[in-house]
JSON list of C-alpha atoms in Angstrom, two decimals:
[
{"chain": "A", "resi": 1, "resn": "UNK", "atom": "CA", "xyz": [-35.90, -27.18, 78.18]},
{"chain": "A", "resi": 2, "resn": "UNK", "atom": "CA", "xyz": [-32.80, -25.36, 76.53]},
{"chain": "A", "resi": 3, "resn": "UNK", "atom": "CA", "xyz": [-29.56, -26.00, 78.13]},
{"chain": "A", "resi": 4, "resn": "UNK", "atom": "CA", "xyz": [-25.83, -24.19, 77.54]},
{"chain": "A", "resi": 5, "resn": "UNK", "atom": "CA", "xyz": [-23.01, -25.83, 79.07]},
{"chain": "A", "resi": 6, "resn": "UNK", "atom": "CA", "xyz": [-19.94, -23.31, 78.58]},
{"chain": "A", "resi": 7, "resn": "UNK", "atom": "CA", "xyz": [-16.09, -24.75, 79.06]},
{"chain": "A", "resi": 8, "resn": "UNK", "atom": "CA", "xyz": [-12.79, -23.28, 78.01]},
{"chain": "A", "resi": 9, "resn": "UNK", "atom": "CA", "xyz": [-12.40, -20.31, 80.94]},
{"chain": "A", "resi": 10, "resn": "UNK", "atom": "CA", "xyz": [-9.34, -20.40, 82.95]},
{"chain": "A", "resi": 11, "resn": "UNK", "atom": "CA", "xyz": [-6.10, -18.20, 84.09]},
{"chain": "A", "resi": 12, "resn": "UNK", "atom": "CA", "xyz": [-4.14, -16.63, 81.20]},
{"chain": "A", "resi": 13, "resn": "UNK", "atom": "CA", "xyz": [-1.53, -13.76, 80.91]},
{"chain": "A", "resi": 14, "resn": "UNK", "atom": "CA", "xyz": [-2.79, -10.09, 79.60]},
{"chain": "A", "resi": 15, "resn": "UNK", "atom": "CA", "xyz": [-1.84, -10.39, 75.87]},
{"chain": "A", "resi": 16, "resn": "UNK", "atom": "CA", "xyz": [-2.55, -14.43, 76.08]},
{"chain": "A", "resi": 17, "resn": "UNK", "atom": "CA", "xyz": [-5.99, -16.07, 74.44]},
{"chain": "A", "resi": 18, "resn": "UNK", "atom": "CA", "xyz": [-8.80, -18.01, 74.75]},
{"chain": "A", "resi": 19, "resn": "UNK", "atom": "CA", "xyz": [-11.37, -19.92, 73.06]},
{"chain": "A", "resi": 20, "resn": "UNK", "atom": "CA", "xyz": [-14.78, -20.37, 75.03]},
{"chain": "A", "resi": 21, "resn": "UNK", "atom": "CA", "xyz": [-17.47, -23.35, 73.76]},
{"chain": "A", "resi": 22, "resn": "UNK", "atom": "CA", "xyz": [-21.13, -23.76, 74.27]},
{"chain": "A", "resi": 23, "resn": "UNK", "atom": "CA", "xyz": [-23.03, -27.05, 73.39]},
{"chain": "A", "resi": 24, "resn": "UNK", "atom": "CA", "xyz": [-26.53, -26.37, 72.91]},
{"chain": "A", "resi": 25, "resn": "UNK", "atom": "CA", "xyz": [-29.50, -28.93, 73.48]},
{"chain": "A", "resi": 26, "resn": "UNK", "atom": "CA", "xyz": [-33.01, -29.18, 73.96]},
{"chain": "A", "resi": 27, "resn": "UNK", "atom": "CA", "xyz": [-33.81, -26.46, 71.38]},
{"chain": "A", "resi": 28, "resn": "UNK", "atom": "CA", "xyz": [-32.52, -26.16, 67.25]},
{"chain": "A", "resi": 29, "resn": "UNK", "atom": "CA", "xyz": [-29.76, -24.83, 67.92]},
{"chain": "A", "resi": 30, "resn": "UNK", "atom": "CA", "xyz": [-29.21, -24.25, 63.70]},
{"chain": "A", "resi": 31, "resn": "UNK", "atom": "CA", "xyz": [-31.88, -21.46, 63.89]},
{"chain": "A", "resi": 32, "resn": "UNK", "atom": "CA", "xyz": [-31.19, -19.83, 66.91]},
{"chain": "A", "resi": 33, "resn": "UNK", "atom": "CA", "xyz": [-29.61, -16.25, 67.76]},
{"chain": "A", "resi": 34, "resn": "UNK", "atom": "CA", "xyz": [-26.90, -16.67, 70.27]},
{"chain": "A", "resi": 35, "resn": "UNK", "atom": "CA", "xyz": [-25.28, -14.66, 72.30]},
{"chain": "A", "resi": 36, "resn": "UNK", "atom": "CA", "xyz": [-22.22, -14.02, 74.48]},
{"chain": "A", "resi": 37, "resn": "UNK", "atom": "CA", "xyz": [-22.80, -11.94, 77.87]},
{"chain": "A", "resi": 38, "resn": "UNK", "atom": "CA", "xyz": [-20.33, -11.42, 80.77]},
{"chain": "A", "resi": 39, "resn": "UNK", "atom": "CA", "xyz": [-20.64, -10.48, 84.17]},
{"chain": "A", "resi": 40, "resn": "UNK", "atom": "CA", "xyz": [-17.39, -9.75, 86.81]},
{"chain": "A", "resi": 41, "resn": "UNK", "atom": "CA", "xyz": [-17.53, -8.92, 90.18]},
{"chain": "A", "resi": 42, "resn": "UNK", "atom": "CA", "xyz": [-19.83, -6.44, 91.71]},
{"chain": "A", "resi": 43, "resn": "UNK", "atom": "CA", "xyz": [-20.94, -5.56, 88.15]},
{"chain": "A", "resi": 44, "resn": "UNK", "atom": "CA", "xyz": [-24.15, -6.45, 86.41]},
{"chain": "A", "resi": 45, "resn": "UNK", "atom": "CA", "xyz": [-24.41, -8.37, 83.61]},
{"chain": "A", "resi": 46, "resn": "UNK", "atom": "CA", "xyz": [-22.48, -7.44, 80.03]},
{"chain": "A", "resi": 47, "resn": "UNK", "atom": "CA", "xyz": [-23.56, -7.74, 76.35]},
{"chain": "A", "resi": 48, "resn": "UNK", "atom": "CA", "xyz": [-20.80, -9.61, 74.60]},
{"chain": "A", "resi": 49, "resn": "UNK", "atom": "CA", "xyz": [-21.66, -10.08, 71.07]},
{"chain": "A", "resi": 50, "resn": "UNK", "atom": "CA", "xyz": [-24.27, -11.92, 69.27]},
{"chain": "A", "resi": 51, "resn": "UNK", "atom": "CA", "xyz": [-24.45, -14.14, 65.93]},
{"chain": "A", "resi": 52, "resn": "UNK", "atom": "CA", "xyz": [-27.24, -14.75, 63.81]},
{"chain": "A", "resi": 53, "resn": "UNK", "atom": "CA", "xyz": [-28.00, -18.00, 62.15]},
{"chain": "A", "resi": 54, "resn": "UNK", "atom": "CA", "xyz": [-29.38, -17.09, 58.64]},
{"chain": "A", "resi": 55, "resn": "UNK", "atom": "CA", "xyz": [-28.49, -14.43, 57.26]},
{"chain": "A", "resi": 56, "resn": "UNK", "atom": "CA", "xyz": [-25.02, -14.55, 58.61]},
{"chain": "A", "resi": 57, "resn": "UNK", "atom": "CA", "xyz": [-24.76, -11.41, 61.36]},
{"chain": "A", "resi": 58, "resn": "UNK", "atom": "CA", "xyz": [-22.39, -10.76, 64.36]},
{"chain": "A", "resi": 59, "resn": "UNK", "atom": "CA", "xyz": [-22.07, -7.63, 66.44]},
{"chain": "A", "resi": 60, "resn": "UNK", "atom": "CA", "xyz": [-19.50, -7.13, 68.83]},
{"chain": "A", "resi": 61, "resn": "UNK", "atom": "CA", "xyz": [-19.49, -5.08, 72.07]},
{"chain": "A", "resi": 62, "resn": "UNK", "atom": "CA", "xyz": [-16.78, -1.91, 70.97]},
{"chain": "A", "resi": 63, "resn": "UNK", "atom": "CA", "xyz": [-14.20, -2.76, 73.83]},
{"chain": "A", "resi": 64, "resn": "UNK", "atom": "CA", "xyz": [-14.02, -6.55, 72.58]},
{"chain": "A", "resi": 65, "resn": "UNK", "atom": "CA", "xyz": [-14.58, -5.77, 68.50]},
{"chain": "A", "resi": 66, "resn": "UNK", "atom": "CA", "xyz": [-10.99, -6.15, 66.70]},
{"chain": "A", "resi": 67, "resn": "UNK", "atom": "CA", "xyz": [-9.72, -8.59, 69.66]},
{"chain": "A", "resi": 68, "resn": "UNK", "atom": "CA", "xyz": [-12.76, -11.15, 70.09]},
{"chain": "A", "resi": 69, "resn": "UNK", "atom": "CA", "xyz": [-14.62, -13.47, 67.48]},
{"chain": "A", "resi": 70, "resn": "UNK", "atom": "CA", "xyz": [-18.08, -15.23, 67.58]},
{"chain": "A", "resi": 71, "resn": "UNK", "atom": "CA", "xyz": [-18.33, -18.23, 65.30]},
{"chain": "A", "resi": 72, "resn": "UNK", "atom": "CA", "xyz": [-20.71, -21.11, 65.70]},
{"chain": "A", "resi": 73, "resn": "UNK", "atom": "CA", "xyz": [-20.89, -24.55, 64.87]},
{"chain": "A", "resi": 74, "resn": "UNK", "atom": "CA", "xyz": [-24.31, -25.87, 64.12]},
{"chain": "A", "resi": 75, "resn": "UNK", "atom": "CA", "xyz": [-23.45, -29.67, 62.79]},
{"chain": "A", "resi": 76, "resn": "UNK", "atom": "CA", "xyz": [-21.91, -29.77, 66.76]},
{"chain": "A", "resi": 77, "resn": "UNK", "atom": "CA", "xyz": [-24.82, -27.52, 68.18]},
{"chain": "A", "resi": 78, "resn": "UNK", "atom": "CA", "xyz": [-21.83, -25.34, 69.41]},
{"chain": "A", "resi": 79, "resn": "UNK", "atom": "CA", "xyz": [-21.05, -21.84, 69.68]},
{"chain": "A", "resi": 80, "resn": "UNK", "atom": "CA", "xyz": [-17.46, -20.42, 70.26]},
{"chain": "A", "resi": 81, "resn": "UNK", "atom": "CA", "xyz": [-15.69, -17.58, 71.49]},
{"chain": "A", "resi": 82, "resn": "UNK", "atom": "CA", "xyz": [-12.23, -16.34, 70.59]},
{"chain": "A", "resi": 83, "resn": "UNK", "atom": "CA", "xyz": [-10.74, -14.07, 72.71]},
{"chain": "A", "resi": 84, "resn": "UNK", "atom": "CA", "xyz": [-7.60, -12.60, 71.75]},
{"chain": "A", "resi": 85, "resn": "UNK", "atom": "CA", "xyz": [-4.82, -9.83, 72.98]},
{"chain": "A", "resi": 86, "resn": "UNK", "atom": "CA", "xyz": [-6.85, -10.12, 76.39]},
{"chain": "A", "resi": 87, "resn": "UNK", "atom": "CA", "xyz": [-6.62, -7.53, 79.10]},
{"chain": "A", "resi": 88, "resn": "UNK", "atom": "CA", "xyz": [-7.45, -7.74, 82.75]},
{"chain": "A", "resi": 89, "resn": "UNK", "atom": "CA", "xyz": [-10.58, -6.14, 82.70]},
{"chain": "A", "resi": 90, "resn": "UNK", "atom": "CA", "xyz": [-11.97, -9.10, 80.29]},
{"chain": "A", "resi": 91, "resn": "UNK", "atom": "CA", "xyz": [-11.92, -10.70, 83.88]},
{"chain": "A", "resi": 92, "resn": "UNK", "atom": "CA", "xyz": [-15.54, -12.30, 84.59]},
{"chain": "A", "resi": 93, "resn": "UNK", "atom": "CA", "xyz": [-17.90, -14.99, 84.29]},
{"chain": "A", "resi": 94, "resn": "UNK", "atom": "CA", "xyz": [-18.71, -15.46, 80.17]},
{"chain": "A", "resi": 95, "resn": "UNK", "atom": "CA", "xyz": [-22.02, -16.58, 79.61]},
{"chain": "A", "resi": 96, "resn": "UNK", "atom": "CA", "xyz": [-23.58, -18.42, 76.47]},
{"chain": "A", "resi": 97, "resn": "UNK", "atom": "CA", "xyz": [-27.44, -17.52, 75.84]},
{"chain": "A", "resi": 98, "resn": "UNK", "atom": "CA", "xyz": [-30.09, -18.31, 73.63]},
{"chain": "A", "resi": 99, "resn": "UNK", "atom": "CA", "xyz": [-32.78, -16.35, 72.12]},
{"chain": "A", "resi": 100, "resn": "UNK", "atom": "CA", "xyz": [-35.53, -16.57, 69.55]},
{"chain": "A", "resi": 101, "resn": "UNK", "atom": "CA", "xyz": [-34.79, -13.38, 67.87]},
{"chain": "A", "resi": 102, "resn": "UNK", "atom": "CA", "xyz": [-31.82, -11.61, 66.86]},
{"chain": "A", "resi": 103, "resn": "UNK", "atom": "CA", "xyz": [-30.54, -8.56, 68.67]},
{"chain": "A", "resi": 104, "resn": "UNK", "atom": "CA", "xyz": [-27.37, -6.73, 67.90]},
{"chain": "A", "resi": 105, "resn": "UNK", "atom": "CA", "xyz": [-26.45, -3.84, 69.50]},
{"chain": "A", "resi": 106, "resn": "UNK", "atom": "CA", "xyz": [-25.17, -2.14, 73.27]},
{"chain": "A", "resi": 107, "resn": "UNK", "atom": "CA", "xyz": [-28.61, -2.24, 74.72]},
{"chain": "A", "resi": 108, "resn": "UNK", "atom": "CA", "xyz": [-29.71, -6.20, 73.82]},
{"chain": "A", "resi": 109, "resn": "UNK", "atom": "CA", "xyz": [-30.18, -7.48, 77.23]},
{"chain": "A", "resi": 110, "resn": "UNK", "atom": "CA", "xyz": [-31.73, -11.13, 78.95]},
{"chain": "A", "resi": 111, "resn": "UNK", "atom": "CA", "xyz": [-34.43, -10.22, 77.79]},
{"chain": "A", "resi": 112, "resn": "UNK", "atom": "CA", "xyz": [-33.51, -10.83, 74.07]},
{"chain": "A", "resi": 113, "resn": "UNK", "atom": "CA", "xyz": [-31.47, -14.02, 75.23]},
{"chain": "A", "resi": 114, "resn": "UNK", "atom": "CA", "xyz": [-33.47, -15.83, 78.42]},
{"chain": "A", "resi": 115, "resn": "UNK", "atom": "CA", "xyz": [-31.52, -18.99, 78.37]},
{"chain": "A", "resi": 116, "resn": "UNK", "atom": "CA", "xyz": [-28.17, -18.90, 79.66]},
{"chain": "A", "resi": 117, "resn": "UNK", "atom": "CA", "xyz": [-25.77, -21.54, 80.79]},
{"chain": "A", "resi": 118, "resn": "UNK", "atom": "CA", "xyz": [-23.88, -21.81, 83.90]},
{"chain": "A", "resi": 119, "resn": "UNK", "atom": "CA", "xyz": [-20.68, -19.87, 82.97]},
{"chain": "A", "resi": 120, "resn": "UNK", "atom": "CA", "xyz": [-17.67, -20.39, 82.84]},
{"chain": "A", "resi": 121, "resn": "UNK", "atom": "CA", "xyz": [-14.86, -18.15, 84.67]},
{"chain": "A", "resi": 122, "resn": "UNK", "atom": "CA", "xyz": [-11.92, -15.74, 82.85]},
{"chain": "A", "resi": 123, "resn": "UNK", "atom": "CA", "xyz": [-9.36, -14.44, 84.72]},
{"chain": "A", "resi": 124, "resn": "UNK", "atom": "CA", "xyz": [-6.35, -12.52, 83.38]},
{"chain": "A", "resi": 125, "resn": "UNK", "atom": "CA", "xyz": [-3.50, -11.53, 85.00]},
{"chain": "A", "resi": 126, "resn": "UNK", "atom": "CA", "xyz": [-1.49, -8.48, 84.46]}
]
């Protein structure tokens, strides 16, 4: 079955940066639309961003677009996520998740990306 193992979340400074990973297996990862949600606190669940695989595509949620970027990997099965100039409210759990069709825009949801990994936690400080 498809598993996501996320790593890279930890405590930084409003203003600092980040770089999340994903490593993909038990799916082809090299044809897959990804995806980046987030969830924080008392809040449901967040579209990110997504990439495509073929044509090349991203789409970014607007209060990340200019500051965050969604690359992938696909020799390492692994998806990234650069967060930059990051503010406290980017606070939450960041989720990788796997679909098998693209979706780009504010109302993709689960149920365009099922598969998610276990998350890994963000926290900035002001």
């Amino acid at each position: 079955q498809v598993q996501l193992v996320e790593s890279g979340g930890g405590l930084v400074q409003a203003g600092g940066s980040l770089r999340l990973s994903c490593t993909g297996s038990g799916f082809n990862f090299g044809t897959s639309p990804m995806a980046w949600f987030r969830q924080a606190p008392g809040k449901e669940a967040e579209f990110v961003g997504s990439i495509n695989w073929i044509p090349h595509n991203i789409y970014y949620l607007g209060s990340v677009k200019d500051r965050f970027i969604i690359s992938r990997d696909n020799a390492k099965n692994t998806l990234y996520l650069q967060m930059n100039s990051l503010k406290p409210e980017d606070t939450a759990v960041y989720y990788c998740a796997q679909g098998r069709d693209f979706c780009a825009g504010y109302g993709c949801s689960r149920r365009d990306y099922p598969s998610w990994g276990q998350g890994t936690q963000v926290v900035v400080s002001s």
